[in-house]
Coordinates of C-alpha atoms in Angstrom, one line a residue:
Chain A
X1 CA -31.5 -22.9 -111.1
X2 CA -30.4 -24.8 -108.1
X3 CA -26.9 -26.0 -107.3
X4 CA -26.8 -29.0 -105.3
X5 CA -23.3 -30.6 -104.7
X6 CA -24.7 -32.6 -101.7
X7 CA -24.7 -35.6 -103.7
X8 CA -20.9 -35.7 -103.9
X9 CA -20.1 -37.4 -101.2
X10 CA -16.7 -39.4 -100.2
X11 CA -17.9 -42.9 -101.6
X12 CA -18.3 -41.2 -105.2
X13 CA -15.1 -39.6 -105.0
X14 CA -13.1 -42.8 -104.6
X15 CA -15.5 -44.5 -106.9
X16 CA -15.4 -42.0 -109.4
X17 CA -12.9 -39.0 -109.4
X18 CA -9.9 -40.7 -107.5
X19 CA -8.9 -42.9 -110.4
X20 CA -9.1 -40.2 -112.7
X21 CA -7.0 -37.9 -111.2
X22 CA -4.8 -40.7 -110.8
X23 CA -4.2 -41.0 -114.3
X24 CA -3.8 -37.6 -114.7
X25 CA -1.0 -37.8 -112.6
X26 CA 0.6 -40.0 -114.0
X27 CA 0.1 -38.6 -117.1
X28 CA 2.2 -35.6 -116.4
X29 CA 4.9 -36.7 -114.7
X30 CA 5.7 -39.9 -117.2
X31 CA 4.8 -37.1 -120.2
X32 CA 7.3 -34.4 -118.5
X33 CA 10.3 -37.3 -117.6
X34 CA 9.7 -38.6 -121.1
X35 CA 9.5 -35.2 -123.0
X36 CA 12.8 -33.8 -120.5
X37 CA 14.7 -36.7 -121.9
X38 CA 13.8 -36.8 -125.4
X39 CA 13.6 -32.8 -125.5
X40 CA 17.3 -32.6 -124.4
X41 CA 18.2 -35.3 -127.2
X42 CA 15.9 -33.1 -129.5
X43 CA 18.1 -30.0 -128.4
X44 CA 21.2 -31.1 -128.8
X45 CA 20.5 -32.2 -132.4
X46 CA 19.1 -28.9 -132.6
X47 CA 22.6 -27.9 -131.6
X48 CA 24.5 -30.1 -133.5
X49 CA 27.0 -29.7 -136.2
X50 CA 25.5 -32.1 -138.1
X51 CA 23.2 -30.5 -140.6
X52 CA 21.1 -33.8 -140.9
X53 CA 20.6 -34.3 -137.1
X54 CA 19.7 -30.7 -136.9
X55 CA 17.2 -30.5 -140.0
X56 CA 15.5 -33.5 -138.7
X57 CA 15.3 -32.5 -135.7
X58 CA 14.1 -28.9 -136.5
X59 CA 11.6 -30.5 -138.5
X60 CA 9.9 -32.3 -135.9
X61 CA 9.9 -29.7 -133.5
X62 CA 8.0 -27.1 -136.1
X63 CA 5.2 -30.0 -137.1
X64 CA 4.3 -30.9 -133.8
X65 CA 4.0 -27.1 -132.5
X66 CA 2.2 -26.2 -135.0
X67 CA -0.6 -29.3 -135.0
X68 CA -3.6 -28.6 -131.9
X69 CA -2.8 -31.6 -129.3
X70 CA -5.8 -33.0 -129.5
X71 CA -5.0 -33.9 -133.2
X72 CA -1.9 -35.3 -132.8
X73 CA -3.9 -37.5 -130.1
X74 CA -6.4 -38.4 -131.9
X75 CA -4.6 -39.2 -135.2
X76 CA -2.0 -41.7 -133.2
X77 CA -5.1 -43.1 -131.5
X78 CA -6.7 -43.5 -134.9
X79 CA -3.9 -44.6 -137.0
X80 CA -1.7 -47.1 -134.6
X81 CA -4.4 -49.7 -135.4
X82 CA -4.2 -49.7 -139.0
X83 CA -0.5 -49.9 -138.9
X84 CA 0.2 -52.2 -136.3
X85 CA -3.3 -54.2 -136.6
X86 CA -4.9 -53.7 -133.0
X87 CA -5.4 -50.6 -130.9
X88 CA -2.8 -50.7 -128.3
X89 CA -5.4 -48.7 -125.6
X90 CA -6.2 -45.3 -124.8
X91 CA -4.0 -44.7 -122.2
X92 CA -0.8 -46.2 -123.6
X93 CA -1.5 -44.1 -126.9
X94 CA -2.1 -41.4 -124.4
X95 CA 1.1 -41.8 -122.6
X96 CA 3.2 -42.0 -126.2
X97 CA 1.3 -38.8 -128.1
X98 CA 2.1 -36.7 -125.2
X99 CA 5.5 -37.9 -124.8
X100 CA 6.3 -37.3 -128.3
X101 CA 4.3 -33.9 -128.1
X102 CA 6.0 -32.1 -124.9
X103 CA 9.1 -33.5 -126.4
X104 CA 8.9 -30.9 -128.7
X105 CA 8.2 -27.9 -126.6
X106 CA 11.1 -29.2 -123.7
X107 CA 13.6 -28.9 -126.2
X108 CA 12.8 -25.9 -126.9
X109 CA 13.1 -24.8 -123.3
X110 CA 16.3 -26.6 -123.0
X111 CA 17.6 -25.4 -126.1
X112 CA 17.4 -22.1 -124.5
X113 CA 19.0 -23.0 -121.5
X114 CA 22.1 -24.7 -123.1
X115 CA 22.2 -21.4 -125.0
X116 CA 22.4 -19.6 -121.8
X117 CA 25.5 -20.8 -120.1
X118 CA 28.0 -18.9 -121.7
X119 CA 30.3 -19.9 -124.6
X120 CA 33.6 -19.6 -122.1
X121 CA 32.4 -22.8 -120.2
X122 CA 32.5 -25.0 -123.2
X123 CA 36.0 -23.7 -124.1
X124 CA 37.1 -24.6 -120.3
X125 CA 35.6 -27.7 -120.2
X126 CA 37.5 -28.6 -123.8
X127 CA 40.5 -27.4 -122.3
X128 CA 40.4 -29.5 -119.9
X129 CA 40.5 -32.5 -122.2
X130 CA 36.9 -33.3 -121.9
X131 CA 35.1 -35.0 -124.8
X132 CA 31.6 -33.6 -126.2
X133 CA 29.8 -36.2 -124.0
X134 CA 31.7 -35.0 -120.5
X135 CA 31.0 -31.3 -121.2
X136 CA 27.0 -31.9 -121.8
X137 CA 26.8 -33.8 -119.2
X138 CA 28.9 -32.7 -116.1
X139 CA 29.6 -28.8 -117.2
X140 CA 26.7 -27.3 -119.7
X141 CA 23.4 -29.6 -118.9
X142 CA 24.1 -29.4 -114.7
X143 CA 24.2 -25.4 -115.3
X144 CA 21.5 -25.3 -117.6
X145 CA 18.8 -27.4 -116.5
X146 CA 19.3 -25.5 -112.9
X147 CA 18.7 -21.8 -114.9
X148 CA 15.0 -23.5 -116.9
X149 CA 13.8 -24.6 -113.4
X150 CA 11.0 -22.3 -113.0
X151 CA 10.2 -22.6 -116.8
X152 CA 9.9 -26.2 -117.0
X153 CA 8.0 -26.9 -114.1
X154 CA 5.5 -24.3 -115.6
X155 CA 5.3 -26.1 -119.1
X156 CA 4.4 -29.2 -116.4
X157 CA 1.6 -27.2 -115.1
X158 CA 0.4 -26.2 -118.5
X159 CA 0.6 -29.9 -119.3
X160 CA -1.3 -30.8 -116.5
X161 CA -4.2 -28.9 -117.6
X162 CA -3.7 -30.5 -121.2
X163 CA -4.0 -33.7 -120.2
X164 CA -7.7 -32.8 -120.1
X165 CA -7.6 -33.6 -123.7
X166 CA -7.5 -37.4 -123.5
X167 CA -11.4 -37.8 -123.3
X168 CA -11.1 -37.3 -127.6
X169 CA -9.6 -40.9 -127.2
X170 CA -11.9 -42.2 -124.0
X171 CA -8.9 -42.3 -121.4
X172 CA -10.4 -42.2 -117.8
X173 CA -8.7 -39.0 -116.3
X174 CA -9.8 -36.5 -114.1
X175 CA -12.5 -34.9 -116.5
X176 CA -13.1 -37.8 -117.1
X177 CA -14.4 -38.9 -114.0
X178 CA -16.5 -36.1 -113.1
X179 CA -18.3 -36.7 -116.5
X180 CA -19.3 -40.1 -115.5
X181 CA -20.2 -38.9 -111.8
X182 CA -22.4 -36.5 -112.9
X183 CA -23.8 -38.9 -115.9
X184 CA -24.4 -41.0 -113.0
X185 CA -26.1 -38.5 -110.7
X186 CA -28.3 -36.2 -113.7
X187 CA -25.4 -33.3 -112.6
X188 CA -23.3 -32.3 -115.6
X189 CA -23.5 -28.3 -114.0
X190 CA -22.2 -29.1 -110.9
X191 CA -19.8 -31.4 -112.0
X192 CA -18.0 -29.2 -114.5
X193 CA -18.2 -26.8 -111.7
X194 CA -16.7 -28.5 -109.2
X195 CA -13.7 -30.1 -112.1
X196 CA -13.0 -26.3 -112.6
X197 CA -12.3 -25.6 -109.0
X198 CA -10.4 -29.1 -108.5
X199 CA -8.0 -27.9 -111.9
X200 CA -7.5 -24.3 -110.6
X201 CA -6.4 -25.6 -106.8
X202 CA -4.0 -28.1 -107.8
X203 CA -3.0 -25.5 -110.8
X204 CA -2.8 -22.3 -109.1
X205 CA -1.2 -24.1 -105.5
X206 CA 1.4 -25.4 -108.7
X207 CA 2.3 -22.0 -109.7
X208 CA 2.6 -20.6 -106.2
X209 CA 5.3 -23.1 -104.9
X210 CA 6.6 -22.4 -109.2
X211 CA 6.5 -18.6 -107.9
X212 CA 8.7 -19.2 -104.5
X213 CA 11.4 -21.2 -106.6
X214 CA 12.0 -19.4 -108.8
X215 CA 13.0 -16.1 -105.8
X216 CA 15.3 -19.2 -104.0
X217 CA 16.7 -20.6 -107.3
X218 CA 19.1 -17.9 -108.5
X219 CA 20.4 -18.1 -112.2
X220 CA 23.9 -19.0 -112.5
X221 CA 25.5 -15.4 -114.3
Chain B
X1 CA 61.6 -29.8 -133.3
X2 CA 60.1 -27.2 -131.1
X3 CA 57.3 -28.1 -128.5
X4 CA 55.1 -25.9 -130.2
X5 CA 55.2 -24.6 -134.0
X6 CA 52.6 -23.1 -135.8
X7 CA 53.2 -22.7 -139.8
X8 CA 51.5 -19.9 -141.8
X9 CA 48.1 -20.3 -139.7
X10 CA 45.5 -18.5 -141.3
X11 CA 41.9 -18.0 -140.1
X12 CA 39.1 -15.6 -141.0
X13 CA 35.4 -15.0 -140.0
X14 CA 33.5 -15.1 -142.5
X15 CA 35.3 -12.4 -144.5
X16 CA 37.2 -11.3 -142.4
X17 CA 41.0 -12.0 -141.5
X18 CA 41.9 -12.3 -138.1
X19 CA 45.2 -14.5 -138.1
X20 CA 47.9 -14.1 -141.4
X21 CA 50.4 -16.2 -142.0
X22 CA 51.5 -16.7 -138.3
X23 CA 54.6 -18.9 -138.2
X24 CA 56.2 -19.4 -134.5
X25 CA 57.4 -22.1 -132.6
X26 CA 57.9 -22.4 -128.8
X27 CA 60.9 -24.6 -127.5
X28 CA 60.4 -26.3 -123.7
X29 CA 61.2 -24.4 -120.8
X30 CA 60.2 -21.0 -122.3
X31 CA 58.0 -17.9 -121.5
X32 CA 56.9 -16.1 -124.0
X33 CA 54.4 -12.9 -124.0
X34 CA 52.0 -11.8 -126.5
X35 CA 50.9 -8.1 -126.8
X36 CA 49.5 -6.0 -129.4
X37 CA 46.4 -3.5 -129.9
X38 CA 42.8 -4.9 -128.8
X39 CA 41.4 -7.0 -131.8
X40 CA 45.1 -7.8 -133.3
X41 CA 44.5 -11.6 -132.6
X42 CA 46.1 -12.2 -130.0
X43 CA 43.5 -14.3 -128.2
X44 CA 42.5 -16.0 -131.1
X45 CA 45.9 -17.3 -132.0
X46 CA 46.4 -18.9 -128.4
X47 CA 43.2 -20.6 -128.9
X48 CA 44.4 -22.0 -132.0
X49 CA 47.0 -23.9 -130.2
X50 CA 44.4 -26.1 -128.4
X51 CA 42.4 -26.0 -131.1
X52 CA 39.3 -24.0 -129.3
X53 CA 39.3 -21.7 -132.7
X54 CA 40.1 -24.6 -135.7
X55 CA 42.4 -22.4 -138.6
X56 CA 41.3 -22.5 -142.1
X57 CA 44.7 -23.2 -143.3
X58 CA 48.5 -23.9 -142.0
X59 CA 49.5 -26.3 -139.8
X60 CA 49.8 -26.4 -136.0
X61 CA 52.0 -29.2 -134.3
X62 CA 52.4 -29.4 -130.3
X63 CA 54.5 -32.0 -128.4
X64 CA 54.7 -33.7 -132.2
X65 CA 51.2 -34.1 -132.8
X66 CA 49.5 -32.1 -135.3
X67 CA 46.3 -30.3 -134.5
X68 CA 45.1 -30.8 -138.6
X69 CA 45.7 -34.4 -138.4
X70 CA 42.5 -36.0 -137.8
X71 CA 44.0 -38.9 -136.0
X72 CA 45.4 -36.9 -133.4
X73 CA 43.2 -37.2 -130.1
X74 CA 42.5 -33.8 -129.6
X75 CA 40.9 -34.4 -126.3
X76 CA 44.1 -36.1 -125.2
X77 CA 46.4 -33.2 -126.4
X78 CA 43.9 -31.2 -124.8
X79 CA 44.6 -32.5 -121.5
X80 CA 48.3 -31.9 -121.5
X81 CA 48.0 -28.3 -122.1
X82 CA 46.4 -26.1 -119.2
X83 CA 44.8 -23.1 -120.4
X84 CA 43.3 -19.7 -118.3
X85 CA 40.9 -17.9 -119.5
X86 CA 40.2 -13.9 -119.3
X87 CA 37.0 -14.3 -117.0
X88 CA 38.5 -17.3 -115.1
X89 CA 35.8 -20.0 -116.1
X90 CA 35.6 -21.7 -113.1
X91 CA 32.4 -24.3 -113.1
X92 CA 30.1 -22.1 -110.9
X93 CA 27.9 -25.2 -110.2
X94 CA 30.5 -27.2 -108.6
X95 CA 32.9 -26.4 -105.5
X96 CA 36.3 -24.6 -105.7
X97 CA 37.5 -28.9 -104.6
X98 CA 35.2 -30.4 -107.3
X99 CA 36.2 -28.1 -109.8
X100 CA 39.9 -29.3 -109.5
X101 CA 39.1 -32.6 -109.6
X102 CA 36.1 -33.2 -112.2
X103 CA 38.3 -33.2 -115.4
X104 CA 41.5 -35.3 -113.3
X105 CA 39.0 -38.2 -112.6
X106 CA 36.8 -37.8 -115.6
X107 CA 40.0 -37.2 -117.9
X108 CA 42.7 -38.4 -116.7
X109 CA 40.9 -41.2 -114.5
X110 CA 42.6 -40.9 -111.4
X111 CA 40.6 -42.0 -108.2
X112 CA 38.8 -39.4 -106.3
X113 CA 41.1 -39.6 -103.4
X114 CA 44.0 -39.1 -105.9
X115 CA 42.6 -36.3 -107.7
X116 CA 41.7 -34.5 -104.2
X117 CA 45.2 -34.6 -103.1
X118 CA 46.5 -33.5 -106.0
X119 CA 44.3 -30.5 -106.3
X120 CA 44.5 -30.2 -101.9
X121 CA 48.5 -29.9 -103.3
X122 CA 48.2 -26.7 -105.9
X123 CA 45.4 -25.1 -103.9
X124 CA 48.1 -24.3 -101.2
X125 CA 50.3 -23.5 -103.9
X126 CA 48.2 -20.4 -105.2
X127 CA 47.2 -19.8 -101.2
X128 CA 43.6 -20.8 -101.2
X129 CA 43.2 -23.9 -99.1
X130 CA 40.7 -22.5 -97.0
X131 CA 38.4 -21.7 -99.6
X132 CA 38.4 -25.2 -100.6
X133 CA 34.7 -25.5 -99.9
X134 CA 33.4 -22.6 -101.2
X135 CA 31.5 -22.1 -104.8
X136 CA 33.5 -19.4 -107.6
X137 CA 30.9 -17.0 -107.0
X138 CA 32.1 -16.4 -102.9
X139 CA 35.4 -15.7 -104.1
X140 CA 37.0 -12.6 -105.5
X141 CA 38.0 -12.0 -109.2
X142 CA 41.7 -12.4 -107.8
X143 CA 40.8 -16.1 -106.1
X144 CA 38.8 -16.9 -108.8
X145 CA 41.7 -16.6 -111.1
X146 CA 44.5 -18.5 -108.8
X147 CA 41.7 -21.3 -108.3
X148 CA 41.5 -21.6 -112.0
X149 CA 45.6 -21.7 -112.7
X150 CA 45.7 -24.8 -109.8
X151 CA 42.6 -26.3 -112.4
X152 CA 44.8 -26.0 -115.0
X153 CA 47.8 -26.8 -113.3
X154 CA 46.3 -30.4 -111.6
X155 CA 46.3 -31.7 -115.1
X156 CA 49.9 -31.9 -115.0
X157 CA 50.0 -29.8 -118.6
X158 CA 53.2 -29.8 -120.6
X159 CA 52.7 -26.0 -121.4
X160 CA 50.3 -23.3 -119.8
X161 CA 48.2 -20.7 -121.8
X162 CA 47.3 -17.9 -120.4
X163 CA 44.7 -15.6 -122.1
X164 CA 44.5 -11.9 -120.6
X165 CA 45.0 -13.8 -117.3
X166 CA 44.3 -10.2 -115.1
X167 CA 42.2 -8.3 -117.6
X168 CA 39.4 -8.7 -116.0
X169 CA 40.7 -7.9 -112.1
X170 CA 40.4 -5.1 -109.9
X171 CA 43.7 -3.6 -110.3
X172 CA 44.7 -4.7 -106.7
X173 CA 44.0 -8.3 -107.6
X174 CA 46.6 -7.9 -110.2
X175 CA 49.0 -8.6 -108.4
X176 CA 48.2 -12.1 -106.5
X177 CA 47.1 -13.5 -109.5
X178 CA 50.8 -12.2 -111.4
X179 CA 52.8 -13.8 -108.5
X180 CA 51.8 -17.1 -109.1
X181 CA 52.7 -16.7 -112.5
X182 CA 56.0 -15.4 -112.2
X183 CA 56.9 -18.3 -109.6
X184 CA 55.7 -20.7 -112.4
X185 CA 57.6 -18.9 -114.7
X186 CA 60.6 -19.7 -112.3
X187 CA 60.0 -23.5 -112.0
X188 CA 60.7 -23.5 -115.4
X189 CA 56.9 -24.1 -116.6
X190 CA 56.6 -23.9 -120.6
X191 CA 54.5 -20.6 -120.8
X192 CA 52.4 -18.6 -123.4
X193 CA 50.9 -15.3 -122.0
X194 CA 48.7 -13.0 -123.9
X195 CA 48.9 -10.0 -121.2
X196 CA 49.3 -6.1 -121.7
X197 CA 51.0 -6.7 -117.8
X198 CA 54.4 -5.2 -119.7
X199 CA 56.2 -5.5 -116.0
X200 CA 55.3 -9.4 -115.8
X201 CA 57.1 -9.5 -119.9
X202 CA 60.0 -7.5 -118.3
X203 CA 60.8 -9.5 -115.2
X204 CA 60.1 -13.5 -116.3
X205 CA 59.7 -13.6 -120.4
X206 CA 62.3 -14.7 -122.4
X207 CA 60.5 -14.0 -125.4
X208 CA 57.9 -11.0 -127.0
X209 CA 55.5 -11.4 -129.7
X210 CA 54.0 -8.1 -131.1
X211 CA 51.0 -8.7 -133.2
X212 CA 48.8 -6.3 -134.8
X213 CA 46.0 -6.6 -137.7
X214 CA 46.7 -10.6 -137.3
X215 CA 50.6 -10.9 -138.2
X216 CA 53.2 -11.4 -136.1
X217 CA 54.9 -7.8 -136.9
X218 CA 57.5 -9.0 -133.9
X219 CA 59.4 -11.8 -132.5
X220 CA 62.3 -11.0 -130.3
X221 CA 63.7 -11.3 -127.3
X222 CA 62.4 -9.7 -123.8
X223 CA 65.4 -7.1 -124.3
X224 CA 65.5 -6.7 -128.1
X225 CA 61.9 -5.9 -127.5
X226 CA 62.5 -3.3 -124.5
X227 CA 66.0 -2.1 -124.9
X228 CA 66.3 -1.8 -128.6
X229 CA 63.0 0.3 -129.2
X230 CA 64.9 2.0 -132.4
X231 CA 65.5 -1.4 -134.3
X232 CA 61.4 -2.2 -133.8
X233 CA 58.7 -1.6 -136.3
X234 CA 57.1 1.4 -136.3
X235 CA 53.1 0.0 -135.0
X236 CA 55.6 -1.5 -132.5
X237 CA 57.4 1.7 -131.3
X238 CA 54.2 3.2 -130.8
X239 CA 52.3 0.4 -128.8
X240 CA 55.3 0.4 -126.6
X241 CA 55.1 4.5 -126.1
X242 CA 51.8 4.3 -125.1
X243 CA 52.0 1.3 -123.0
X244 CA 55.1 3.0 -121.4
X245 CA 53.7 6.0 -120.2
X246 CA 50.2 4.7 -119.2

């Protein structure tokens, strides 16, 4: 067998893959924002005192780690139609499964981090007069988000390479578009090929600046 | 009524009972020192008084308001009563300045320029304007400490707690951290002090508290307490042997 990549030129790139990995981008960032703010909601309720806010929350984490991804994206892609009466688009449902999904697995991240600042800075902050609210959000949070650095930006790696998933529903992202490149071209063996090595640079160049970091980003105690 | 009472406060964990039927009461304008064996309860009755450890029964009442009545605003009372902790507890994310003035504009609401002046004010009280800048972690276990007394101090408190304020200091930073103490013991500053520092009980309390097993076993004066050893309890007597000659 004969590879031949000669026929990827510049022109299919931009035609084909550039859009793609666009998406993909986006993808991950909106789906690690999203999942940071909802997974820090989802750990504090985790957290809570409140045995309702705590189940409920508990619950939901539990069910979504223990479904595949590509289910949960498929069955909102499926269902959403026959509850709200049209399909709202791949790439919306794409953008609110994984949303929902790295929710989840944020809070548990976070959850841990909250859990590592010790007790003593909650009883300052309270003795200082501060309120529930103040404490999360100017004392515990500030330490805690800077000690899950490392971790979180390697669950964003980890959904980068998930976001692969989407072709279940038909999104266009960077799989995506090498599939229809080399649909186009008769070249599914050097298109796979050459996705591989575009998901391990951008992957592995991730991990390395993840690597440095984490040396220059010293835990707090 | 006193400034601070507690009335038969009882709390356990789980099983087990580490406060019995405490009853005290601390008028304005005193000191008064807590000492006692390790895991006699001390810490955890000062706690109560802010309400950092909530009591399962009995009643605890500062400046008039009642930590068990649920309209008191606890954050409020909070704010009038400056606390130090053991390991100092300084916010190690913000700057020695920031970490004076977080809680006086985010509490109290003063302005920023306010609340730097004021904390400028009791940094060169405890000695340490030039460390203004720094983070907790550059400074020594000594700084640390005096950095977190002008925290607590800022808020203006009615009453200061102190909890093992020098237990955990090199023993030559015991010192810088008991001075400022004893000179806010001498402005007249309402003051409880869990401490085994029996020197700093000697020279500026006006009142010791023994505890052991979670009771109160004494509450006397500073020279009851040191002079009269014969008229103490017996756990007493022996606490103060060992304390003496160590």
């Amino acid at each position: 067998m004969q590879l031949d990549l000669s026929f990827y030129t510049w022109d299919l790139i931009e035609k084909f893959i550039l859009k793609g990995l666009l998406f993909s981008i986006q993808l991950t960032i909106i789906a690690t924002l999203g999942g940071i703010i909802f997974g820090t909601l989802l750990a504090l309720m985790r957290l809570s005192n409140q045995r309702v806010l705590s189940t409920i929350a508990s619950w939901y984490v539990n069910i979504m780690r223990s479904i595949p991804l590509v289910m949960v994206i498929l069955w909102f892609f499926l269902l959403m139609p026959s509850i709200i009466g049209r399909s709202i688009g791949a790439e919306l449902s794409a953008y609110i499964t994984f949303i929902a999904f790295e929710a989840a697995f944020f809070s548990e991240i976070i959850r841990a981090g909250i859990n590592s600042v010790p007790q003593g800075q909650n009883h300052a902050a309270y003795a200082l007069g501060m309120n529930y609210q103040q404490k999360m959000s100017l004392i515990i949070l500030p330490q805690a988000f800077r000690n899950m650095i490392p971790v979180l930006m390697t669950q964003t790696i980890i959904l980068f390479q998930d976001t692969s998933l989407v072709y279940a529903i038909g999104a266009y992202d960077l799989l995506k578009g090498f599939e229809v490149a080399g649909k186009n071209y008769g070249r599914p063996i050097e298109t796979y090929l050459l996705a591989a090595v575009v998901y391990f640079v951008i992957c592995f160049s991730l991990s390395t600046i993840v690597k440095k970091i984490q040396q220059n980003v010293a835990i707090i105690r | 009524m006193a400034f601070i009472e507690l009335h038969h406060v009882n709390k356990y964990y789980g099983q087990f009972q580490v406060l019995s039927d405490c009853t005290l009461s601390v008028e304005k304008g005193e000191v008064v020192v807590i000492c006692g064996p390790s895991g006699s309860g001390k810490s955890t009755l000062i706690k109560t008084i802010n309400g950092l450890e909530p009591i399962q029964s009995g009643k605890i009442v500062v400046d008039g308001l009642s930590l068990q009545d649920s309209n008191t605003n606890l954050s409020l009372l909070r704010s009038k009563v400056g606390m130090v902790f053991q390991s100092f507890e300084l916010f190690p994310h913000l700057s020695v300045t920031d970490n004076l003035t977080i809680a006086q504009i985010k509490v109290l609401k003063r302005s920023p320029l306010e609340a730097k002046k004021h904390g400028l004010m009791y940094l060169e009280r405890v000695g340490l304007t030039t460390q203004k800048d720094k983070f907790p972690g550059q400074l020594s276990g000594g700084q640390q400490q005096r950095v977190a007394i002008a925290r607590a101090l800022c808020m203006d408190p009615k009453i200061m707690l102190f909890d093992e304020p020098t237990s955990a200091l090199d023993p030559e930073m015991v010192g810088e951290v008991l001075d400022v103490m004893v000179q806010l013991a001498n402005e007249g500053m309402t003051m409880m002090c869990v401490t085994h520092e029996m020197g700093f009980a000697k020279k500026v309390s006006n009142r010791v508290i023994f505890m052991d097993l979670g009771r109160i076993v004494e509450d006397c004066t500073k020279v009851d307490f040191f002079s009269d050893v014969s008229a103490r309890s017996p756990r007493a007597q022996e606490f103060l042997s060992k304390i003496i000659q160590g």
